[in-house]
Amino acid sequence: MGFYQKLQAWCTTNFRPLFLLLAGGLIITTIMMNKDSWMLASGHLPAGIISWELNPSNGIQRAVLSDWKNHTETIQLFGDSLIRRTFTGLKVADDQNTMDYFFIGLYVFLFFLIFLRLAYHRHIKSIGLFAGMILLAGLTDVLEDWGTHRAILAAPDGINSLCIFLPALIKWVTIALLLIYLVSQAFHLQKWNGWIKELSDNLIAVLILMWRFRIVLITLILYFLVLFLSDQGQDLLITINSTRKACICFLFTVTILALLCWHLPKAIDNAKQITFCQFWFGKVDFKSGGAAAGRPSAKIDIGRLLGALAFLIPAAGILQTMQKYHMDYFLSEIPPISIPFIFLAIYTIILRYHLIDRIYKKGAGVNRPFYWISMGVIFALIIYWGLDDAERNTKPYYLVYLSLDLLLLSLAFLITTTLRTCDIVLGNWKITPWITVSGVFLGVIFLSFNIRSIQRELTLIDRFWTMPVVFCGIAGYLLFFAFLMYLGKRRGVQYVSLLLVIMTCFAVFKITDYHNILVEHDPRYTRFPDSLETYATRWLENRRPELETLSKNGSKKPYPVFFVNAFGGGIRATAWTAMVMGSLDSLVIQGNDSDPSAKNFEHYVFSYSGASGGSIGLSLVVASSKMHLDCPGKDRALYPNRILKVFQYDYLTADIVALLGRDAWASAFGLSAWKDRGRLQEEDWERHCGNLGIPLGVKLGELQKNTRYELPLFFPNTHDARVGKKGVIAPVLVDSLDFPGAVFVASGLKKGDDIRLSTAAFLSARFPYVSPTAKLYGEHNFTDGGTWDNSGAETSAQVYRVFARALERLSARDTVYRQINIQFLSLPNSVPILRSHAPVHLFEPLVPPIGLVSLINTVAEAREGDNKSFAFRKNYGYTQIRPEMIAVGTSRKVWPVLPLGWQISDFALEQMQKSIANNKEAVRISQLCRSVNAITHNKH
């Protein structure tokens, strides 16, 4: 047999793995080549890069190069230092051009592979022509790339466009002829029917296996959604490496979940052959029927792959999170979402062609020393990375090593499960009890966290429990439903389907008061003595002596009145808002802390307006100020150097556990026997903050009583999903003409009813699904305030307009009021370091939901822009105070991430502390208030 025949036989025998490797390489290379391709967009390239290749005009080439040169973007990446990276369209084009060399090699080899598979001995005469055409296509493609590189180097003048156009034209003509030839050969050899039949058979087999493994697939899909598509899930991954204990819990729960994904389908498959005891403690393997020639059946390999996938999904999820927050790492050019598919393809080839057996098998058994050395190396690397320097180990970018841990565990899992059936020692190891008992253990942990006393005790110190407990819940549900499926298959009853039907019926048809907000009733209780305009008038009259003092002293200093709005953004918004206000208080009252008559920053604030997490932060400020009206200098709980005590608790675990546990079952069966997760979250904040002297449990109507107009009005904003309108929770009576189209929550309460400050604040912070929509009297369903306006700026402007009427009326008869100077203070909480999103092609059915989601931030920016432009036109003050990226830690090399969820690290709080300490705008505002204090305080 000649070389050609041997090569053809080898390619035919190994066609599948070679085809998968080459096709997978082409897909990955294409994805990498198209990264940042939006920067190459130009009116001169209607068909993208193909237009560039087939362009014979020097003028168009120069115009495109000029566009690429002028299109620049700057991003910041985090590692041991903060790296500012600027790149241009020219750089993107050159990178893609370089990557194209790999693409050329892959498609050339793929053409040869397909040709050799189709060729017969009698077609040997066509080898030279066909090989020559393949090489010609590759060579002209290389020449085209060389010309493109030269043109980019010579930008914007470029080179003669024919140096690119002619090779590209020859390449595309040659590729077209090759494709025509291959298609004609496929028809001539009658391959199409066989391919279609094989594809159909494979599709049916895949669907059957998907149904067989449906419980694991549903689990892994849920797993994927939590880690890839949920902001909360990605934020939780950031906090996993906060301590070694957190990493150990994370890796342990992922490992047990992977073992369950591998083991449980075997138990279900053998339901009629195994007893109840064997399900939990017996040795169980897939039925061997269907195996041919000693090769394991497909379901055995798929079971192993699904177990490996349980490691690969969080590994890729971590990298996805790192890319989201611009943390650089090796091979960051590869899209993280492709990593599970890449490894699954590699693992599939490894299993299909018994590569692990070839490496580890020795005779009829396993080379145990080599196996244990391999396992030792894998776990030594995992332990070594985990025992690295403590501070380095808690840096966000160090998460890449945790991702590598998961990849290594997936490899160790695949090797061990494959060799288990080939070795007496491994085969006789009774692994089933370890898996099932560990699964029950995780389920018990999840159930324990549903008990408030246990959950409070476990989360009292640590803040890392949420992700491991979520995995415990997933593992517990997987084991529970797998056991129901086992019972159903054994007895011929679809228990899971019956349970889901019953739960759906209860959820749809039974109306409960489960998510009603807490309303306290007292028939003698009166909430609001004043309207907003009356309150504004009295507030201004209360400041008249100070205004008169400024006037008599001949001072031209304006008297500032602030309208503060705080953006949403989870716990980072809460922490940043509270920290900024605490810092302003400390700066304004500095040196007069013990003087009861001294004025803090709140004295110059008329109103607060917040959305979502910003409302929670403002509620802390209002509650703390309420406790120290007699001596504002003693109000120090929110000072930047003391605020850590407020945020050192875990405010998320109870919410997430209730979502997956207590609330899921209560909603499914129409129960209301216990408090929902919305109320649990309020109680956590009330308890922790109450211990620090911040009474969030005070009634809303009590806020403005006996305050001598020293406490700013607090307006949390929410959204009534039932009518699609903004909800305003006002501490005074308001007029619908001043807040058009709004739902007035507090004013709509029944006589004698009132809500707590915590309830009012969390009506604004109802993050969809994580927190339940809040029901009120069966007439309203309130969701997150950020749904309507994530800045709170619109309500702040509406409050100002009422204030302006009162001010105008007083100024008309008393000139001292003309010294009032309006100041809008805005508190965004994001760090403006990430570049804007690239324009991408949107799949048409996804455009409406994507548009609705993007509308949220757009509305917030528009409302904020309205206030800013209004302030400039009226010569009012407008200030934004936002956090900065600052290195923290003892080595000053930790770049923390500010999360959106309800957990925050000490490093992130330290970053905020340093941001506000260095903020020039905060210093300027405090000096403005201190200068007024210095004059008016002498009088009082």
mmCIF file of N, CA, C and O in Angstrom, residues 340-414:
data_model
loop_
_atom_site.group_PDB
_atom_site.id
_atom_site.type_symbol
_atom_site.label_atom_id
_atom_site.label_comp_id
_atom_site.label_asym_id
_atom_site.label_seq_id
_atom_site.Cartn_x
_atom_site.Cartn_y
_atom_site.Cartn_z
ATOM 1 N N PRO A 340 -16.280 25.776 28.184
ATOM 2 C CA PRO A 340 -16.897 24.461 28.424
ATOM 3 C C PRO A 340 -17.036 23.631 27.158
ATOM 4 O O PRO A 340 -16.822 22.412 27.180
ATOM 5 N N PHE A 341 -17.364 24.268 26.021
ATOM 6 C CA PHE A 341 -17.525 23.532 24.778
ATOM 7 C C PHE A 341 -16.178 23.030 24.257
ATOM 8 O O PHE A 341 -16.091 21.921 23.715
ATOM 9 N N ILE A 342 -15.129 23.838 24.426
ATOM 10 C CA ILE A 342 -13.796 23.405 23.996
ATOM 11 C C ILE A 342 -13.355 22.174 24.781
ATOM 12 O O ILE A 342 -12.913 21.161 24.206
ATOM 13 N N PHE A 343 -13.494 22.252 26.097
ATOM 14 C CA PHE A 343 -13.062 21.127 26.924
ATOM 15 C C PHE A 343 -13.959 19.911 26.724
ATOM 16 O O PHE A 343 -13.478 18.769 26.756
ATOM 17 N N LEU A 344 -15.258 20.147 26.528
ATOM 18 C CA LEU A 344 -16.145 19.009 26.257
ATOM 19 C C LEU A 344 -15.751 18.305 24.963
ATOM 20 O O LEU A 344 -15.776 17.070 24.883
ATOM 21 N N ALA A 345 -15.374 19.089 23.937
ATOM 22 C CA ALA A 345 -14.931 18.478 22.680
ATOM 23 C C ALA A 345 -13.657 17.669 22.893
ATOM 24 O O ALA A 345 -13.516 16.542 22.398
ATOM 25 N N ILE A 346 -12.721 18.241 23.654
ATOM 26 C CA ILE A 346 -11.462 17.523 23.933
ATOM 27 C C ILE A 346 -11.738 16.264 24.748
ATOM 28 O O ILE A 346 -11.218 15.179 24.438
ATOM 29 N N TYR A 347 -12.564 16.396 25.778
ATOM 30 C CA TYR A 347 -12.869 15.236 26.619
ATOM 31 C C TYR A 347 -13.622 14.165 25.831
ATOM 32 O O TYR A 347 -13.446 12.963 26.067
ATOM 33 N N THR A 348 -14.486 14.606 24.911
ATOM 34 C CA THR A 348 -15.218 13.635 24.085
ATOM 35 C C THR A 348 -14.252 12.807 23.245
ATOM 36 O O THR A 348 -14.382 11.575 23.149
ATOM 37 N N ILE A 349 -13.291 13.478 22.654
ATOM 38 C CA ILE A 349 -12.288 12.762 21.855
ATOM 39 C C ILE A 349 -11.466 11.828 22.737
ATOM 40 O O ILE A 349 -11.177 10.677 22.367
ATOM 41 N N ILE A 350 -11.102 12.301 23.924
ATOM 42 C CA ILE A 350 -10.323 11.476 24.850
ATOM 43 C C ILE A 350 -11.080 10.200 25.209
ATOM 44 O O ILE A 350 -10.508 9.098 25.224
ATOM 45 N N LEU A 351 -12.385 10.338 25.483
ATOM 46 C CA LEU A 351 -13.173 9.171 25.868
ATOM 47 C C LEU A 351 -13.463 8.271 24.675
ATOM 48 O O LEU A 351 -13.399 7.039 24.785
ATOM 49 N N ARG A 352 -13.772 8.870 23.547
ATOM 50 C CA ARG A 352 -14.170 8.071 22.389
ATOM 51 C C ARG A 352 -13.030 7.205 21.892
ATOM 52 O O ARG A 352 -13.239 6.069 21.445
ATOM 53 N N TYR A 353 -11.818 7.734 21.978
ATOM 54 C CA TYR A 353 -10.663 6.990 21.461
ATOM 55 C C TYR A 353 -9.775 6.434 22.569
ATOM 56 O O TYR A 353 -8.619 6.112 22.330
ATOM 57 N N HIS A 354 -10.344 6.353 23.767
ATOM 58 C CA HIS A 354 -9.714 5.632 24.883
ATOM 59 C C HIS A 354 -8.286 6.127 25.161
ATOM 60 O O HIS A 354 -7.387 5.338 25.447
ATOM 61 N N LEU A 355 -8.077 7.443 25.065
ATOM 62 C CA LEU A 355 -6.737 7.971 25.285
ATOM 63 C C LEU A 355 -6.286 7.801 26.724
ATOM 64 O O LEU A 355 -5.096 7.594 26.985
ATOM 65 N N ILE A 356 -7.221 7.901 27.675
ATOM 66 C CA ILE A 356 -6.860 7.699 29.081
ATOM 67 C C ILE A 356 -6.429 6.258 29.308
ATOM 68 O O ILE A 356 -5.442 5.989 30.017
ATOM 69 N N ASP A 357 -7.135 5.317 28.682
ATOM 70 C CA ASP A 357 -6.750 3.908 28.799
ATOM 71 C C ASP A 357 -5.353 3.689 28.242
ATOM 72 O O ASP A 357 -4.538 2.960 28.827
ATOM 73 N N ARG A 358 -5.067 4.306 27.096
ATOM 74 C CA ARG A 358 -3.760 4.119 26.471
ATOM 75 C C ARG A 358 -2.629 4.670 27.327
ATOM 76 O O ARG A 358 -1.512 4.157 27.309
ATOM 77 N N ILE A 359 -2.938 5.734 28.067
ATOM 78 C CA ILE A 359 -1.896 6.357 28.888
ATOM 79 C C ILE A 359 -1.720 5.631 30.217
ATOM 80 O O ILE A 359 -0.589 5.396 30.670
ATOM 81 N N TYR A 360 -2.821 5.216 30.840
ATOM 82 C CA TYR A 360 -2.754 4.727 32.216
ATOM 83 C C TYR A 360 -2.848 3.203 32.348
ATOM 84 O O TYR A 360 -2.441 2.665 33.374
ATOM 85 N N LYS A 361 -3.385 2.524 31.338
ATOM 86 C CA LYS A 361 -3.559 1.083 31.492
ATOM 87 C C LYS A 361 -2.229 0.354 31.312
ATOM 88 O O LYS A 361 -1.407 0.707 30.466
ATOM 89 N N LYS A 362 -2.075 -0.652 32.129
ATOM 90 C CA LYS A 362 -0.871 -1.485 32.085
ATOM 91 C C LYS A 362 -1.331 -2.926 32.084
ATOM 92 O O LYS A 362 -1.713 -3.469 33.119
ATOM 93 N N GLY A 363 -1.299 -3.551 30.900
ATOM 94 C CA GLY A 363 -1.836 -4.898 30.784
ATOM 95 C C GLY A 363 -3.334 -4.865 30.956
ATOM 96 O O GLY A 363 -4.056 -4.101 30.327
ATOM 97 N N ALA A 364 -3.820 -5.733 31.874
ATOM 98 C CA ALA A 364 -5.264 -5.788 32.134
ATOM 99 C C ALA A 364 -5.686 -4.821 33.224
ATOM 100 O O ALA A 364 -6.878 -4.679 33.501
ATOM 101 N N GLY A 365 -4.727 -4.160 33.862
ATOM 102 C CA GLY A 365 -5.038 -3.256 34.959
ATOM 103 C C GLY A 365 -4.569 -1.844 34.687
ATOM 104 O O GLY A 365 -4.374 -1.428 33.539
ATOM 105 N N VAL A 366 -4.397 -1.083 35.753
ATOM 106 C CA VAL A 366 -4.006 0.323 35.673
ATOM 107 C C VAL A 366 -2.621 0.500 36.273
ATOM 108 O O VAL A 366 -2.277 -0.126 37.282
ATOM 109 N N ASN A 367 -1.837 1.341 35.658
ATOM 110 C CA ASN A 367 -0.524 1.698 36.199
ATOM 111 C C ASN A 367 -0.760 2.618 37.398
ATOM 112 O O ASN A 367 -0.784 3.841 37.274
ATOM 113 N N ARG A 368 -0.930 2.006 38.569
ATOM 114 C CA ARG A 368 -1.336 2.783 39.746
ATOM 115 C C ARG A 368 -0.323 3.838 40.163
ATOM 116 O O ARG A 368 -0.710 4.958 40.521
ATOM 117 N N PRO A 369 0.979 3.528 40.173
ATOM 118 C CA PRO A 369 1.932 4.600 40.541
ATOM 119 C C PRO A 369 1.787 5.833 39.661
ATOM 120 O O PRO A 369 1.805 6.963 40.151
ATOM 121 N N PHE A 370 1.645 5.607 38.340
ATOM 122 C CA PHE A 370 1.491 6.745 37.432
ATOM 123 C C PHE A 370 0.198 7.492 37.717
ATOM 124 O O PHE A 370 0.147 8.727 37.677
ATOM 125 N N TYR A 371 -0.883 6.743 38.009
ATOM 126 C CA TYR A 371 -2.165 7.374 38.320
ATOM 127 C C TYR A 371 -2.046 8.243 39.568
ATOM 128 O O TYR A 371 -2.464 9.407 39.575
ATOM 129 N N TRP A 372 -1.466 7.694 40.630
ATOM 130 C CA TRP A 372 -1.380 8.455 41.882
ATOM 131 C C TRP A 372 -0.406 9.626 41.759
ATOM 132 O O TRP A 372 -0.618 10.674 42.381
ATOM 133 N N ILE A 373 0.622 9.467 40.946
ATOM 134 C CA ILE A 373 1.523 10.609 40.708
ATOM 135 C C ILE A 373 0.762 11.727 40.003
ATOM 136 O O ILE A 373 0.890 12.910 40.344
ATOM 137 N N SER A 374 -0.068 11.355 39.003
ATOM 138 C CA SER A 374 -0.875 12.351 38.288
ATOM 139 C C SER A 374 -1.817 13.074 39.241
ATOM 140 O O SER A 374 -1.918 14.310 39.217
ATOM 141 N N MET A 375 -2.514 12.311 40.059
ATOM 142 C CA MET A 375 -3.426 12.927 41.022
ATOM 143 C C MET A 375 -2.663 13.810 42.014
ATOM 144 O O MET A 375 -3.116 14.894 42.397
ATOM 145 N N GLY A 376 -1.471 13.337 42.407
ATOM 146 C CA GLY A 376 -0.662 14.124 43.339
ATOM 147 C C GLY A 376 -0.248 15.458 42.760
ATOM 148 O O GLY A 376 -0.273 16.492 43.440
ATOM 149 N N VAL A 377 0.129 15.436 41.480
ATOM 150 C CA VAL A 377 0.528 16.690 40.825
ATOM 151 C C VAL A 377 -0.654 17.649 40.735
ATOM 152 O O VAL A 377 -0.532 18.854 41.020
ATOM 153 N N ILE A 378 -1.817 17.128 40.342
ATOM 154 C CA ILE A 378 -3.011 17.972 40.216
ATOM 155 C C ILE A 378 -3.372 18.619 41.546
ATOM 156 O O ILE A 378 -3.573 19.846 41.636
ATOM 157 N N PHE A 379 -3.441 17.816 42.600
ATOM 158 C CA PHE A 379 -3.853 18.363 43.894
ATOM 159 C C PHE A 379 -2.744 19.182 44.546
ATOM 160 O O PHE A 379 -3.025 20.083 45.338
ATOM 161 N N ALA A 380 -1.501 18.906 44.211
ATOM 162 C CA ALA A 380 -0.397 19.735 44.726
ATOM 163 C C ALA A 380 -0.502 21.149 44.164
ATOM 164 O O ALA A 380 -0.290 22.139 44.879
ATOM 165 N N LEU A 381 -0.848 21.251 42.866
ATOM 166 C CA LEU A 381 -1.023 22.580 42.270
ATOM 167 C C LEU A 381 -2.188 23.320 42.920
ATOM 168 O O LEU A 381 -2.094 24.522 43.216
ATOM 169 N N ILE A 382 -3.290 22.605 43.145
ATOM 170 C CA ILE A 382 -4.464 23.230 43.769
ATOM 171 C C ILE A 382 -4.114 23.738 45.164
ATOM 172 O O ILE A 382 -4.444 24.874 45.538
ATOM 173 N N ILE A 383 -3.432 22.918 45.934
ATOM 174 C CA ILE A 383 -3.063 23.305 47.307
ATOM 175 C C ILE A 383 -2.037 24.428 47.287
ATOM 176 O O ILE A 383 -2.117 25.381 48.073
ATOM 177 N N TYR A 384 -1.076 24.355 46.363
ATOM 178 C CA TYR A 384 -0.038 25.389 46.295
ATOM 179 C C TYR A 384 -0.634 26.761 46.009
ATOM 180 O O TYR A 384 -0.312 27.750 46.651
ATOM 181 N N TRP A 385 -1.542 26.808 45.019
ATOM 182 C CA TRP A 385 -2.178 28.093 44.704
ATOM 183 C C TRP A 385 -3.014 28.585 45.884
ATOM 184 O O TRP A 385 -3.095 29.779 46.143
ATOM 185 N N GLY A 386 -3.632 27.668 46.599
ATOM 186 C CA GLY A 386 -4.469 28.067 47.725
ATOM 187 C C GLY A 386 -3.688 28.534 48.920
ATOM 188 O O GLY A 386 -4.194 29.307 49.741
ATOM 189 N N LEU A 387 -2.417 28.080 49.045
ATOM 190 C CA LEU A 387 -1.599 28.457 50.195
ATOM 191 C C LEU A 387 -0.685 29.636 49.888
ATOM 192 O O LEU A 387 0.227 29.930 50.652
ATOM 193 N N ASP A 388 -0.917 30.307 48.780
ATOM 194 C CA ASP A 388 -0.083 31.452 48.420
ATOM 195 C C ASP A 388 -0.319 32.601 49.394
ATOM 196 O O ASP A 388 -1.171 32.536 50.270
ATOM 197 N N ASP A 389 0.448 33.649 49.229
ATOM 198 C CA ASP A 389 0.378 34.827 50.109
ATOM 199 C C ASP A 389 -1.076 35.261 50.314
ATOM 200 O O ASP A 389 -1.843 35.376 49.367
ATOM 201 N N ALA A 390 -1.447 35.506 51.576
ATOM 202 C CA ALA A 390 -2.851 35.741 51.932
ATOM 203 C C ALA A 390 -3.451 36.922 51.173
ATOM 204 O O ALA A 390 -4.543 36.837 50.622
ATOM 205 N N GLU A 391 -2.719 38.050 51.116
ATOM 206 C CA GLU A 391 -3.288 39.227 50.464
ATOM 207 C C GLU A 391 -3.388 39.015 48.959
ATOM 208 O O GLU A 391 -4.388 39.344 48.339
ATOM 209 N N ARG A 392 -2.355 38.410 48.391
ATOM 210 C CA ARG A 392 -2.402 38.136 46.957
ATOM 211 C C ARG A 392 -3.552 37.196 46.631
ATOM 212 O O ARG A 392 -4.215 37.315 45.609
ATOM 213 N N ASN A 393 -3.801 36.287 47.529
ATOM 214 C CA ASN A 393 -4.835 35.280 47.294
ATOM 215 C C ASN A 393 -6.240 35.870 47.338
ATOM 216 O O ASN A 393 -7.187 35.221 46.911
ATOM 217 N N THR A 394 -6.387 37.056 47.890
ATOM 218 C CA THR A 394 -7.711 37.673 47.977
ATOM 219 C C THR A 394 -7.918 38.755 46.921
ATOM 220 O O THR A 394 -8.939 39.413 46.922
ATOM 221 N N LYS A 395 -6.946 38.947 46.037
ATOM 222 C CA LYS A 395 -7.138 39.912 44.961
ATOM 223 C C LYS A 395 -8.157 39.365 43.963
ATOM 224 O O LYS A 395 -8.165 38.176 43.660
ATOM 225 N N PRO A 396 -8.997 40.233 43.415
ATOM 226 C CA PRO A 396 -9.984 39.743 42.452
ATOM 227 C C PRO A 396 -9.361 39.017 41.270
ATOM 228 O O PRO A 396 -9.880 38.003 40.817
ATOM 229 N N TYR A 397 -8.208 39.516 40.740
ATOM 230 C CA TYR A 397 -7.655 38.862 39.561
ATOM 231 C C TYR A 397 -7.114 37.479 39.880
ATOM 232 O O TYR A 397 -6.915 36.650 38.989
ATOM 233 N N TYR A 398 -6.900 37.175 41.153
ATOM 234 C CA TYR A 398 -6.387 35.862 41.545
ATOM 235 C C TYR A 398 -7.451 34.783 41.379
ATOM 236 O O TYR A 398 -7.169 33.596 41.516
ATOM 237 N N LEU A 399 -8.661 35.197 41.051
ATOM 238 C CA LEU A 399 -9.718 34.226 40.774
ATOM 239 C C LEU A 399 -9.360 33.295 39.630
ATOM 240 O O LEU A 399 -9.898 32.182 39.525
ATOM 241 N N VAL A 400 -8.459 33.724 38.742
ATOM 242 C CA VAL A 400 -8.093 32.869 37.619
ATOM 243 C C VAL A 400 -7.505 31.554 38.111
ATOM 244 O O VAL A 400 -7.687 30.502 37.487
ATOM 245 N N TYR A 401 -6.828 31.576 39.260
ATOM 246 C CA TYR A 401 -6.266 30.340 39.797
ATOM 247 C C TYR A 401 -7.365 29.431 40.342
ATOM 248 O O TYR A 401 -7.234 28.206 40.305
ATOM 249 N N LEU A 402 -8.420 30.031 40.861
ATOM 250 C CA LEU A 402 -9.564 29.220 41.291
ATOM 251 C C LEU A 402 -10.220 28.566 40.079
ATOM 252 O O LEU A 402 -10.667 27.414 40.148
ATOM 253 N N SER A 403 -10.259 29.281 38.956
ATOM 254 C CA SER A 403 -10.774 28.700 37.725
ATOM 255 C C SER A 403 -9.891 27.541 37.267
ATOM 256 O O SER A 403 -10.393 26.493 36.837
ATOM 257 N N LEU A 404 -8.581 27.703 37.373
ATOM 258 C CA LEU A 404 -7.663 26.612 37.026
ATOM 259 C C LEU A 404 -7.856 25.417 37.947
ATOM 260 O O LEU A 404 -7.753 24.262 37.512
ATOM 261 N N ASP A 405 -8.131 25.680 39.228
ATOM 262 C CA ASP A 405 -8.430 24.577 40.150
ATOM 263 C C ASP A 405 -9.590 23.735 39.627
ATOM 264 O O ASP A 405 -9.538 22.497 39.643
ATOM 265 N N LEU A 406 -10.633 24.404 39.161
ATOM 266 C CA LEU A 406 -11.808 23.691 38.674
ATOM 267 C C LEU A 406 -11.506 22.912 37.393
ATOM 268 O O LEU A 406 -12.000 21.794 37.199
ATOM 269 N N LEU A 407 -10.688 23.486 36.522
ATOM 270 C CA LEU A 407 -10.294 22.766 35.310
ATOM 271 C C LEU A 407 -9.480 21.519 35.652
ATOM 272 O O LEU A 407 -9.685 20.450 35.061
ATOM 273 N N LEU A 408 -8.579 21.640 36.618
ATOM 274 C CA LEU A 408 -7.788 20.481 37.044
ATOM 275 C C LEU A 408 -8.674 19.429 37.701
ATOM 276 O O LEU A 408 -8.488 18.226 37.494
ATOM 277 N N LEU A 409 -9.633 19.865 38.486
ATOM 278 C CA LEU A 409 -10.556 18.912 39.118
ATOM 279 C C LEU A 409 -11.383 18.183 38.066
ATOM 280 O O LEU A 409 -11.681 16.992 38.217
ATOM 281 N N SER A 410 -11.773 18.892 37.008
ATOM 282 C CA SER A 410 -12.526 18.227 35.943
ATOM 283 C C SER A 410 -11.679 17.151 35.274
ATOM 284 O O SER A 410 -12.179 16.058 34.936
ATOM 285 N N LEU A 411 -10.393 17.424 35.090
ATOM 286 C CA LEU A 411 -9.498 16.426 34.494
ATOM 287 C C LEU A 411 -9.303 15.246 35.441
ATOM 288 O O LEU A 411 -9.360 14.077 35.001
ATOM 289 N N ALA A 412 -9.093 15.528 36.722
ATOM 290 C CA ALA A 412 -8.943 14.443 37.699
ATOM 291 C C ALA A 412 -10.211 13.597 37.766
ATOM 292 O O ALA A 412 -10.145 12.361 37.866
ATOM 293 N N PHE A 413 -11.357 14.260 37.703
ATOM 294 C CA PHE A 413 -12.635 13.542 37.714
ATOM 295 C C PHE A 413 -12.756 12.623 36.496
ATOM 296 O O PHE A 413 -13.141 11.457 36.611
ATOM 297 N N LEU A 414 -12.421 13.144 35.318
ATOM 298 C CA LEU A 414 -12.545 12.353 34.098
ATOM 299 C C LEU A 414 -11.611 11.144 34.122
ATOM 300 O O LEU A 414 -12.006 10.028 33.761
#
